[in-house]
mmCIF file of C-alpha atoms in Angstrom:
data_model
loop_
_atom_site.group_PDB
_atom_site.id
_atom_site.type_symbol
_atom_site.label_atom_id
_atom_site.label_comp_id
_atom_site.label_asym_id
_atom_site.label_seq_id
_atom_site.Cartn_x
_atom_site.Cartn_y
_atom_site.Cartn_z
ATOM 1 C CA UNK A 259 53.070 50.099 29.521
ATOM 2 C CA UNK A 260 54.789 51.384 32.476
ATOM 3 C CA UNK A 261 56.471 54.646 32.171
ATOM 4 C CA UNK A 262 60.255 55.302 32.528
ATOM 5 C CA UNK A 263 59.528 56.838 35.986
ATOM 6 C CA UNK A 264 57.549 54.134 37.402
ATOM 7 C CA UNK A 265 60.187 51.419 36.396
ATOM 8 C CA UNK A 266 63.020 53.670 37.942
ATOM 9 C CA UNK A 267 61.019 54.112 41.145
ATOM 10 C CA UNK A 268 60.335 50.275 41.357
ATOM 11 C CA UNK A 269 63.791 49.206 40.849
ATOM 12 C CA UNK A 270 65.070 51.912 43.408
ATOM 13 C CA UNK A 271 62.782 50.691 46.085
ATOM 14 C CA UNK A 272 63.653 47.124 45.208
ATOM 15 C CA UNK A 273 67.194 47.978 45.510
ATOM 16 C CA UNK A 274 66.740 49.482 48.833
ATOM 17 C CA UNK A 275 64.742 46.697 50.210
ATOM 18 C CA UNK A 276 67.524 44.289 49.062
ATOM 19 C CA UNK A 277 70.238 46.224 50.817
ATOM 20 C CA UNK A 278 68.104 46.180 54.083
ATOM 21 C CA UNK A 279 67.398 42.520 54.006
ATOM 22 C CA UNK A 280 71.119 41.850 53.357
ATOM 23 C CA UNK A 281 72.112 44.104 56.292
ATOM 24 C CA UNK A 282 69.691 42.083 58.606
ATOM 25 C CA UNK A 283 71.091 38.948 57.348
ATOM 26 C CA UNK A 284 74.591 40.091 57.970
ATOM 27 C CA UNK A 285 73.692 41.108 61.458
ATOM 28 C CA UNK A 286 72.172 37.913 62.526
ATOM 29 C CA UNK A 287 74.625 35.675 60.714
ATOM 30 C CA UNK A 288 77.877 37.193 62.008
ATOM 31 C CA UNK A 289 77.491 39.603 64.971
ATOM 32 C CA UNK A 290 75.043 37.416 67.004
ATOM 33 C CA UNK A 291 77.366 34.326 66.638
ATOM 34 C CA UNK A 292 80.345 36.229 67.487
ATOM 35 C CA UNK A 293 78.906 37.437 70.899
ATOM 36 C CA UNK A 294 77.186 34.218 71.581
ATOM 37 C CA UNK A 295 79.304 33.621 74.721
ATOM 38 C CA UNK A 296 78.528 37.049 75.921
ATOM 39 C CA UNK A 297 74.952 36.647 75.298
ATOM 40 C CA UNK A 298 74.795 33.811 77.539
ATOM 41 C CA UNK A 299 75.160 36.028 80.545
ATOM 42 C CA UNK A 300 72.026 37.691 79.675
ATOM 43 C CA UNK A 301 68.605 35.963 80.171
ATOM 44 C CA UNK A 302 65.254 36.748 78.467
ATOM 45 C CA UNK A 303 62.109 35.007 80.227
ATOM 46 C CA UNK A 304 64.550 32.594 82.060
ATOM 47 C CA UNK A 305 66.508 31.563 78.993
ATOM 48 C CA UNK A 306 69.985 32.607 77.914
ATOM 49 C CA UNK A 307 70.165 34.541 74.756
ATOM 50 C CA UNK A 308 73.216 32.889 73.531
#
């Protein structure tokens, strides 16, 4: 049986990973789309970013 400390560590790491994943999702879902027109002025390998 896993100890109480191991369970707490597991859930702390799981919660942190969830927050990081949500932050990345939020960034790409909202900020990139809000600045789509401005990103069209920047090109990467000959293609616009927007």
